[in-house]
Coordinates of C-alpha atoms and ligand atoms in Angstrom, one line a residue:
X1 CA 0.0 0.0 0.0
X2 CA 1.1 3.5 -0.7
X3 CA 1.2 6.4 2.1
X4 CA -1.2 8.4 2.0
X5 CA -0.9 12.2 2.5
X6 CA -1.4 12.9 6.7
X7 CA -4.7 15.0 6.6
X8 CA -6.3 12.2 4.6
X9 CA -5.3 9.3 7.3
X10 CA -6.8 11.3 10.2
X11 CA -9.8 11.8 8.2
X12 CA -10.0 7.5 8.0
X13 CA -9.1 7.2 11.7
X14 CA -12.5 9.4 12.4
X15 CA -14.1 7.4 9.8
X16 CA -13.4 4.1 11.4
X17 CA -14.2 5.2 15.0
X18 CA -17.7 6.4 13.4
X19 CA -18.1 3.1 11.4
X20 CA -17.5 0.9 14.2
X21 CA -19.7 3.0 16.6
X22 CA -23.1 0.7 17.8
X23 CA -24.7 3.9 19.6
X24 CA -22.6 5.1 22.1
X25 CA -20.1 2.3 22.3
X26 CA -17.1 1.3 19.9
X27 CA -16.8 -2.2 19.0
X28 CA -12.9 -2.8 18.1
X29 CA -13.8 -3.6 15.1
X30 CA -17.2 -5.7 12.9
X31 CA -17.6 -9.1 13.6
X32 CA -14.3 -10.4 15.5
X33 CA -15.1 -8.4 18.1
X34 CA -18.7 -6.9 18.5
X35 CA -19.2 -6.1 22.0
X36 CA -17.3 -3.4 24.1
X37 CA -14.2 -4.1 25.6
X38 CA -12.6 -2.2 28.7
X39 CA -9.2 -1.2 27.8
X40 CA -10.2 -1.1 24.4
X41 CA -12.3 1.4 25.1
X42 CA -10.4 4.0 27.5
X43 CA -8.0 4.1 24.4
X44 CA -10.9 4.7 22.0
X45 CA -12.8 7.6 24.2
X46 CA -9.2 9.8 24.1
X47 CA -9.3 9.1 20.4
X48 CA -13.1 10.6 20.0
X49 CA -11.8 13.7 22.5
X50 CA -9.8 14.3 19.4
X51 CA -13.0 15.3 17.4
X52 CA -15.9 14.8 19.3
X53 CA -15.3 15.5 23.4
X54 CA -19.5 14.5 24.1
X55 CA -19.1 10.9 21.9
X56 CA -15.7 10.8 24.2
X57 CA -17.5 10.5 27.6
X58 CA -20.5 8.7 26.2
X59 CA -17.8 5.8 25.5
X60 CA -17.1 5.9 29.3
X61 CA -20.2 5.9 30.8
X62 CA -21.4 3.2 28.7
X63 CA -18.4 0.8 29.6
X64 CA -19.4 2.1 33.0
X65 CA -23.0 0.4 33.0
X66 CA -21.3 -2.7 32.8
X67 CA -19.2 -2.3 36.4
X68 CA -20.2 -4.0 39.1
X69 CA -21.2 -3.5 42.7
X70 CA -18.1 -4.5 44.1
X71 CA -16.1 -1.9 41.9
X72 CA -14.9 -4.2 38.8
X73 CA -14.8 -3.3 35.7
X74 CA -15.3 -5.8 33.5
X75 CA -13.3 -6.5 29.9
X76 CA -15.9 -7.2 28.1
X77 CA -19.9 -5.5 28.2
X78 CA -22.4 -7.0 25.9
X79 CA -24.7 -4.8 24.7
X80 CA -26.2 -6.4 22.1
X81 CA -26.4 -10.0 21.3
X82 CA -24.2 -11.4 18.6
X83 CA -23.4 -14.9 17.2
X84 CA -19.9 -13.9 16.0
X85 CA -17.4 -14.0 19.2
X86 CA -17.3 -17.2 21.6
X87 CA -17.7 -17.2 24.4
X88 CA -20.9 -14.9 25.2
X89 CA -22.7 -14.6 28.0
X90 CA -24.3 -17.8 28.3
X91 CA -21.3 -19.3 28.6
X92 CA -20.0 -16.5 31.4
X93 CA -23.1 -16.8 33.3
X94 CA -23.3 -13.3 34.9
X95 CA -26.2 -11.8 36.7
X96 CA -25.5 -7.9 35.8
X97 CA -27.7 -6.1 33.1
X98 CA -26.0 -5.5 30.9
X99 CA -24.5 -8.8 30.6
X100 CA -20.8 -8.7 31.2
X101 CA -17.8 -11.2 31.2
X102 CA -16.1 -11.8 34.9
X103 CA -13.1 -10.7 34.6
X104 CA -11.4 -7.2 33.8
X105 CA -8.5 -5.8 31.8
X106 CA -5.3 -3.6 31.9
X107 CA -7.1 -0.6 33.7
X108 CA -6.5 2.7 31.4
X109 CA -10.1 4.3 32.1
X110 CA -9.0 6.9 34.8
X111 CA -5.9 7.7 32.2
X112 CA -7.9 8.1 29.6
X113 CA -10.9 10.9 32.1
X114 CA -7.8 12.7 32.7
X115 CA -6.3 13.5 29.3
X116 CA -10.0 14.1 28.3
X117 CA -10.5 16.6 31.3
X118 CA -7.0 18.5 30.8
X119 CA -7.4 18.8 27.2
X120 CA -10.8 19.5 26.6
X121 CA -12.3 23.2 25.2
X122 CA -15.4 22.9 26.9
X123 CA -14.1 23.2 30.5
X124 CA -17.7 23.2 32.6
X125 CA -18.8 20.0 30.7
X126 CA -15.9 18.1 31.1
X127 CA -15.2 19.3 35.0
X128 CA -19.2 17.3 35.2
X129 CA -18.9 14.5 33.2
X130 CA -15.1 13.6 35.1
X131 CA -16.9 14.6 38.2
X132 CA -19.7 12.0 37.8
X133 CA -17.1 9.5 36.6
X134 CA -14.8 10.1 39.5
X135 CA -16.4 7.7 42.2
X136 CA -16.5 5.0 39.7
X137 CA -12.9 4.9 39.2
X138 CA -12.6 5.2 42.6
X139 CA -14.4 2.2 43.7
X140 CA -12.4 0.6 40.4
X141 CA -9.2 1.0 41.9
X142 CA -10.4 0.0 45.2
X143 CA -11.5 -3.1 43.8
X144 CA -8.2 -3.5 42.4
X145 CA -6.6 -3.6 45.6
X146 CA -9.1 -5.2 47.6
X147 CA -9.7 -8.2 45.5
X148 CA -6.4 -8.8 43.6
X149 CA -3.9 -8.0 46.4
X150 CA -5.5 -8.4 49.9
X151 CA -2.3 -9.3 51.1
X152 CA -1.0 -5.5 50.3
X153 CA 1.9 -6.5 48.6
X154 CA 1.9 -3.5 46.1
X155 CA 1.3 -5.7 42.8
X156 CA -2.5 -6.8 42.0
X157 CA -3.0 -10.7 40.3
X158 CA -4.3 -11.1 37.2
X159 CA -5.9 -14.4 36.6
X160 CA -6.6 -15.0 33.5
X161 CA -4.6 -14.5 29.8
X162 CA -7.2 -12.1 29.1
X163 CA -7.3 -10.0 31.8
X164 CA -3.5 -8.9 30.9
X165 CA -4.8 -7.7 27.3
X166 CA -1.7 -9.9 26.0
X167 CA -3.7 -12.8 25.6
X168 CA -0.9 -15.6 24.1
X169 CA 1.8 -13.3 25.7
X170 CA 5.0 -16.7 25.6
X171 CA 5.2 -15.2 29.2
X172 CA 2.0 -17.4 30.3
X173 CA 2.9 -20.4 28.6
X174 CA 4.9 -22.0 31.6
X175 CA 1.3 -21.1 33.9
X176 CA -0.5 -22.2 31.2
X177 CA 0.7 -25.9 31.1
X178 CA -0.7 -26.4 34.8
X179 CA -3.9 -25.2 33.8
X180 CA -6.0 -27.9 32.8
X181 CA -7.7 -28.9 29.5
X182 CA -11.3 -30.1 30.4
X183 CA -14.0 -28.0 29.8
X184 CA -17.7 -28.0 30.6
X185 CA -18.5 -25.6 28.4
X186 CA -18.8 -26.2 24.8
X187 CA -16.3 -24.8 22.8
X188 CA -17.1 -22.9 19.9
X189 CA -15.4 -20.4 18.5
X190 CA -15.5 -18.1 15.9
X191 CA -12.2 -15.9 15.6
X192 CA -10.6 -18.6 13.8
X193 CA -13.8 -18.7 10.7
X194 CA -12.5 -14.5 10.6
X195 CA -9.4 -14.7 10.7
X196 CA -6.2 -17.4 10.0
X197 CA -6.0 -19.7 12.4
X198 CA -2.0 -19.5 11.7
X199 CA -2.0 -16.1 13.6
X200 CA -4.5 -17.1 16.2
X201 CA -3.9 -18.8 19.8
X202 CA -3.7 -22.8 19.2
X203 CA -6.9 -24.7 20.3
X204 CA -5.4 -26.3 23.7
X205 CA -4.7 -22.5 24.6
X206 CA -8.3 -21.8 23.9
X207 CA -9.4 -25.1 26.2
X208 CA -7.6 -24.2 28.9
X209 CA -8.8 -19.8 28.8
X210 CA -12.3 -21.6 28.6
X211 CA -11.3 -24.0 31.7
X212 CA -10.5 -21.0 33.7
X213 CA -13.5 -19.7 32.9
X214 CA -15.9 -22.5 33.7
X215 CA -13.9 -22.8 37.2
X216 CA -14.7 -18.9 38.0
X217 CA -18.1 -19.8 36.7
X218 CA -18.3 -22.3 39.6
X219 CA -17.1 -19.7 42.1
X220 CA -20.1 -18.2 41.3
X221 CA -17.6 -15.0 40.1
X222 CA -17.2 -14.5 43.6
X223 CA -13.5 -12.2 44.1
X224 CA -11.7 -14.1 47.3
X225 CA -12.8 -17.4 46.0
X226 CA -11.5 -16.8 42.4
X227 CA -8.3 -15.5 43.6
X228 CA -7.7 -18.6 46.2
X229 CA -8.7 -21.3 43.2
X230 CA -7.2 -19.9 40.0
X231 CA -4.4 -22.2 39.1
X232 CA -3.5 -19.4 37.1
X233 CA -2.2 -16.0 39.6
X234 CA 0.3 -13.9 37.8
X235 CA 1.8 -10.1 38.9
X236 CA 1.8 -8.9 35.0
X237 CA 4.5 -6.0 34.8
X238 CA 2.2 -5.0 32.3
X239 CA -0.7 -4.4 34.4
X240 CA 0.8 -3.5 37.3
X241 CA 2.9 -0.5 35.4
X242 CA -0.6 0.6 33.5
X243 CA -2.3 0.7 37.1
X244 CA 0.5 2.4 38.7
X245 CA -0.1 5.1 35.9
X246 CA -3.9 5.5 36.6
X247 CA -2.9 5.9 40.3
X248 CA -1.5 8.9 39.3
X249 CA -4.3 9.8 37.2
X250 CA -6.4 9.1 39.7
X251 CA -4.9 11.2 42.1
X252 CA -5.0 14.2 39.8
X253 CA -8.8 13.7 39.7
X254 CA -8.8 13.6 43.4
X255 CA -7.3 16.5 44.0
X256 CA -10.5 18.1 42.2
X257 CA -13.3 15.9 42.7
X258 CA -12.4 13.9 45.7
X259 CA -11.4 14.3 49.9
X260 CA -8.2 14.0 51.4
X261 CA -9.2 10.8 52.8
X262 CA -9.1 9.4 49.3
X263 CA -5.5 11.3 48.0
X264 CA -4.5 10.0 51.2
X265 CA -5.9 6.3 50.5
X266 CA -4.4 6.7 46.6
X267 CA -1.0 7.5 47.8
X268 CA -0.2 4.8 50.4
X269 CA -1.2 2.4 47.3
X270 CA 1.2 3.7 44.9
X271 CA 3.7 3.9 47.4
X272 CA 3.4 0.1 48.1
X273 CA 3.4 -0.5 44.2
X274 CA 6.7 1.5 43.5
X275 CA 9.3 -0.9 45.0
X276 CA 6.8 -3.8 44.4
X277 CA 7.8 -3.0 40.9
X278 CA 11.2 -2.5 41.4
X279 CA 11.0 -6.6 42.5
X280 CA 10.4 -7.4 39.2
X281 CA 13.5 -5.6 37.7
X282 CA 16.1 -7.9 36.0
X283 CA 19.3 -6.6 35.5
X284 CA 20.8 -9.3 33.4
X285 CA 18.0 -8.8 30.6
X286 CA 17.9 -5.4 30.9
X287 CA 13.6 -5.2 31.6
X288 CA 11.2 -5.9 34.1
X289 CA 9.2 -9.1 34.0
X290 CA 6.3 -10.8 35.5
X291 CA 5.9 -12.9 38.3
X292 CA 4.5 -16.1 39.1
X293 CA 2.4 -15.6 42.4
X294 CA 1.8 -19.2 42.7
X295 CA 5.8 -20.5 42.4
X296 CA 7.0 -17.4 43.0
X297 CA 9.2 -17.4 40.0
X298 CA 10.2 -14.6 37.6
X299 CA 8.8 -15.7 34.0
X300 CA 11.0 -16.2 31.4
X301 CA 10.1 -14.1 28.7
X302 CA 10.9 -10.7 27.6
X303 CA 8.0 -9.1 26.4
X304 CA 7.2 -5.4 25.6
X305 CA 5.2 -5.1 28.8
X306 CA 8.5 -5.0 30.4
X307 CA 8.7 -1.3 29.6
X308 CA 5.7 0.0 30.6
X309 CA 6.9 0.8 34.3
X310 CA 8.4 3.9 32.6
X311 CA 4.4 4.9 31.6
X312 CA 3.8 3.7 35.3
X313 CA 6.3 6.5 36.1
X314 CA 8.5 4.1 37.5
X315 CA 11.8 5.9 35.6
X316 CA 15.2 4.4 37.5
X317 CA 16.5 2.5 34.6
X318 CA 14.8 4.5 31.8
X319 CA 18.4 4.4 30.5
X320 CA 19.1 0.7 30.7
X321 CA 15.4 0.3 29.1
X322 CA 16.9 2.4 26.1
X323 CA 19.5 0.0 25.9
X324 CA 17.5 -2.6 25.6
X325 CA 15.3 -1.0 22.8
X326 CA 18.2 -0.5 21.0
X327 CA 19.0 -4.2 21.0
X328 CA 15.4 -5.4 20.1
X329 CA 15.1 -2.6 17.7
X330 CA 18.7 -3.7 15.8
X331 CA 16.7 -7.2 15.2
X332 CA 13.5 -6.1 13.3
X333 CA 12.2 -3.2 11.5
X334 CA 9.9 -1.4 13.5
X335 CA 9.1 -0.8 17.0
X336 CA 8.3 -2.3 19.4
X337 CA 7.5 -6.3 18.7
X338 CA 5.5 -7.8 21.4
X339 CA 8.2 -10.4 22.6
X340 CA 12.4 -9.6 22.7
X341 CA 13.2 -10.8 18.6
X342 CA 16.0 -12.4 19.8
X343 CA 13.8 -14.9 22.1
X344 CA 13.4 -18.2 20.1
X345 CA 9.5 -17.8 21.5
X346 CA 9.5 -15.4 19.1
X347 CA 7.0 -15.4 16.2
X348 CA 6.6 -12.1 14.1
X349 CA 3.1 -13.3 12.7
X350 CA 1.3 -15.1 16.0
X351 CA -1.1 -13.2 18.4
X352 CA 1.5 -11.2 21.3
X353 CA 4.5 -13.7 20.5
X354 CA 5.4 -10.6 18.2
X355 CA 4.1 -8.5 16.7
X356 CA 3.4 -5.0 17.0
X357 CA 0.1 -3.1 18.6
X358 CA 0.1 0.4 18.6
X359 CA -1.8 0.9 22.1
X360 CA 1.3 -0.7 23.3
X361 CA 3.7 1.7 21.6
X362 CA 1.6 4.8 22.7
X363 CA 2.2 3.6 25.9
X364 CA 6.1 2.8 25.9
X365 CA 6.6 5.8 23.7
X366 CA 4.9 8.6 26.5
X367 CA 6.9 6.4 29.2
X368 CA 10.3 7.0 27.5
X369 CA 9.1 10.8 26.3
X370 CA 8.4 11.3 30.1
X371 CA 11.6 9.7 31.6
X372 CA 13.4 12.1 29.3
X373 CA 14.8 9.3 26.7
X374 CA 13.5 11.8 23.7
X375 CA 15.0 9.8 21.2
X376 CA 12.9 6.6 21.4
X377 CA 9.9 8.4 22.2
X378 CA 10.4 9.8 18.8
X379 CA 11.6 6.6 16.8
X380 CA 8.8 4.3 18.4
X381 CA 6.1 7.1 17.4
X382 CA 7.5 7.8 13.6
X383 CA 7.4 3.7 13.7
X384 CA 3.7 3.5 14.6
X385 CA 2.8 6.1 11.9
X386 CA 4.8 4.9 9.4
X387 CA 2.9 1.1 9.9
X388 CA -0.8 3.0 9.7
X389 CA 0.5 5.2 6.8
X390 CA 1.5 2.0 5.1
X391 CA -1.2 -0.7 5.9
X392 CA -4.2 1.1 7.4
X393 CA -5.8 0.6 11.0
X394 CA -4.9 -3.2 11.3
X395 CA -5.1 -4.9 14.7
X396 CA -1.5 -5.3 14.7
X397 CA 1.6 -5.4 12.6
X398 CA 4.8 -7.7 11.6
X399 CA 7.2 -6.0 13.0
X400 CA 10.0 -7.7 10.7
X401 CA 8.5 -6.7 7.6
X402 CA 5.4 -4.0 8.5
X403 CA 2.6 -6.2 7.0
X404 CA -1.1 -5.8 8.6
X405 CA -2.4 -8.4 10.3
X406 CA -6.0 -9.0 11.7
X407 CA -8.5 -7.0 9.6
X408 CA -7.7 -2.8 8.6
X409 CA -10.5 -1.4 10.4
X410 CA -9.3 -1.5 14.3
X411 CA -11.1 1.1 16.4
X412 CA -8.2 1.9 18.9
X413 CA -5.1 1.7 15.8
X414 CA -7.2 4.7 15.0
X415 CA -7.7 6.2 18.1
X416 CA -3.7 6.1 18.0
X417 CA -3.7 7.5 15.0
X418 CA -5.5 10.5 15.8
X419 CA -3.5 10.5 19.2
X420 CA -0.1 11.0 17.4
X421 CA -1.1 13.5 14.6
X422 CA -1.9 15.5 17.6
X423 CA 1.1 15.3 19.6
X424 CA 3.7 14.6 16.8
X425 CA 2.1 18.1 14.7
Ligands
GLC1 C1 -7.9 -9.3 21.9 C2 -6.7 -8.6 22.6 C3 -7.2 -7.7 23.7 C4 -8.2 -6.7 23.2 C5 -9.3 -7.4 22.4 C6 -10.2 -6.5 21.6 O1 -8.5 -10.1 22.8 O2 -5.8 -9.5 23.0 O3 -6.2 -7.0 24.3 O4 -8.8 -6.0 24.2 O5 -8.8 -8.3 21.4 O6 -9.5 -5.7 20.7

């Protein structure tokens, strides 16, 4: 494909965020994914603030109808009914209208309120909608600490592939081998009649996600009891980092909407997480990584999660982090593949074993920019533009040769888009 002149490719990121709009909500994109997903979406609202600051909050309050009373927000709400994604809510089994799945995702949604709320013009509807929206993420985060690390260790669980966004990340597959392959649900999917099957997770992979989903199922989606049986209990760098960020965020907010009883609250949380972070540094590879909560063991691979303490604001070794870059970056094309090139878990082509997503680079690219490391900021930017310029709003990219992969109509590639034509003008 040929690049097509900057004005005109903002012009398609609007139009896809408008075309994959279902009233209110974004789907990520027609038929491989037709519900609305969390993360997903807090990516998608800061692209509408771009062009249109009202459609920006509607996306929020609508994820927000699916949280729950406990504070969780879940990864996936489903508005509508649709045939074309396994597994709906039948097979979740969730009492909440709407229906919902029961677990959550990377949490970007009190990120995403602020940068809508410092950058908006229209300063008295934004101070009411991030006002209204303020308690939510409130009782978000507190969910976050009450039900994924009771213990107060400063780094949350995720239990499930899904919840960490990175789905088929390599760096579950040790975790995933304990995780057993019998289902009671029926399993029937539907990515794979969409899309390759080549680039998609393997079917045991998909037996045991749907085995962890039929045991929280039996938990009755209860928080304790799904922490205590989940065979599968990982600190996620990534996750951790992205929460430590909306901590701050969060904490901006409070300092407008909220008490000093909550700043006060916020605080002694992120300073447990900092040096609970820090735990998961390694020198030798030159990145953090995640942790097994079960074994306790550091999981072996490098993945680009392991930068995103730097979008935490977690900046010690922003310069060994550079370093590292560097090294991945002499390897492949474009920045930043999902999993270290050099790894021989690495696949350019397969779901999170390498390629590139360009949420992911927004994310390591404002860490680097704010740690003061300028010059990858700038290369992993120009990198993402130059993979939309060339191939369009797919879901992600080979990072070894800059093919598309997944479909060219992906609501948040857009949102990305429109993010860096903003702050790269
Ligand atoms: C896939 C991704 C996940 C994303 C979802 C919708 O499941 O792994 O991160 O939220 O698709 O785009």
């Amino acid at each position: 494909m040929t690049e097509r002149p900057q004005a005109a490719h903002t012009d398609a990121a609007r139009a896809v965020l408008r075309t994959n709009d279902r009233g209110g909500y974004t789907v990520p994109t027609d038929r491989l994914y037709p519900f609305q997903w969390n993360w997903d979406s807090a990516f998608v609202a800061m692209g509408w603030g771009i062009f249109d600051e009202p459609r920006a909050w509607q996306e929020l309050h609508r994820l927000l109808e699916g949280q729950w009373e406990d504070g969780l927000v879940p990864q996936i709400v489903f508005h509508a009914p649709s045939d074309d994604y396994f597994p709906g809510p039948e097979v979740w089994g969730v009492q909440h209208d709407p229906p919902t799945s029961g677990i959550t995702q990377p949490p970007v949604l009190a990120t995403a309120t602020r940068r809508l709320l410092d950058r908006t013009r229209d300063h008295a509807a934004a101070e009411a909608e991030a006002s209204a929206i303020y308690p939510k993420l409130l009782a978000s985060h507190r969910w976050w600490a009450e039900a994924r690390d009771p213990g107060r260790t400063g780094l949350v669980a995720t239990l499930h592939p899904w919840e960490t966004g990175m789905d088929n990340s390599p760096a579950w597959d040790s975790i995933l081998d304990r995780v057993p392959t019998e289902t009671t649900s029926e399993i029937r999917r539907r990515d794979t009649t969409h899309i390759d099957p080549a680039f998609r997770p393997r079917a045991i992979d998909y037996q045991r996600f749907i085995h962890l989903v039929d045991l929280f199922r039996a938990e009755g989606w209860e928080a304790a009891r799904m922490l205590r049986a989940s065979p599968f209990r990982v600190a996620d760098i990534g996750t951790n980092a992205i929460l430590a960020r909306a901590e701050r965020d969060l904490l901006a907010l409070a300092a407008r909407f909220g008490s000093a009883a909550d700043r006060a609250t916020i605080e002694a949380r992120l300073a447990r997480a900092e040096p609970a972070i820090e735990t998961l540094w390694q020198e030798a590879a030159g990145l953090y990584r995640s942790r097994d909560l079960i074994g306790g063991e550091i999981l072996p691979a490098s993945t680009s999660a392991g930068f995103l303490p730097l979008f935490g604001g977690v900046h010690r070794h922003a310069a060994q982090l550079a370093k590292t870059l560097e090294s991945w970056l002499a390897r492949v094309r474009y920045a930043v593949p999902s999993t270290d090139p050099a790894h021989p878990m690495f696949e350019p082509l397969r779901y999170w074993r390498g390629p590139v997503w360009a949420v992911v680079n927004w994310m390591i690219a404002e860490g680097f920019a704010s740690a003061g490391q300028a010059a990858q900021a700038t290369r992993i930017r120009a990198d993402t533009r130059a993979l939309i310029g060339r191939e369009g709003f797919s879901e992600y990219f080979d990072p070894t040769t800059g093919q598309g992969i997944g479909g060219g109509t992906f609501s948040w590639t857009a949102a990305i888009e429109l993010l860096l034509a903003e702050e790269t003008a």
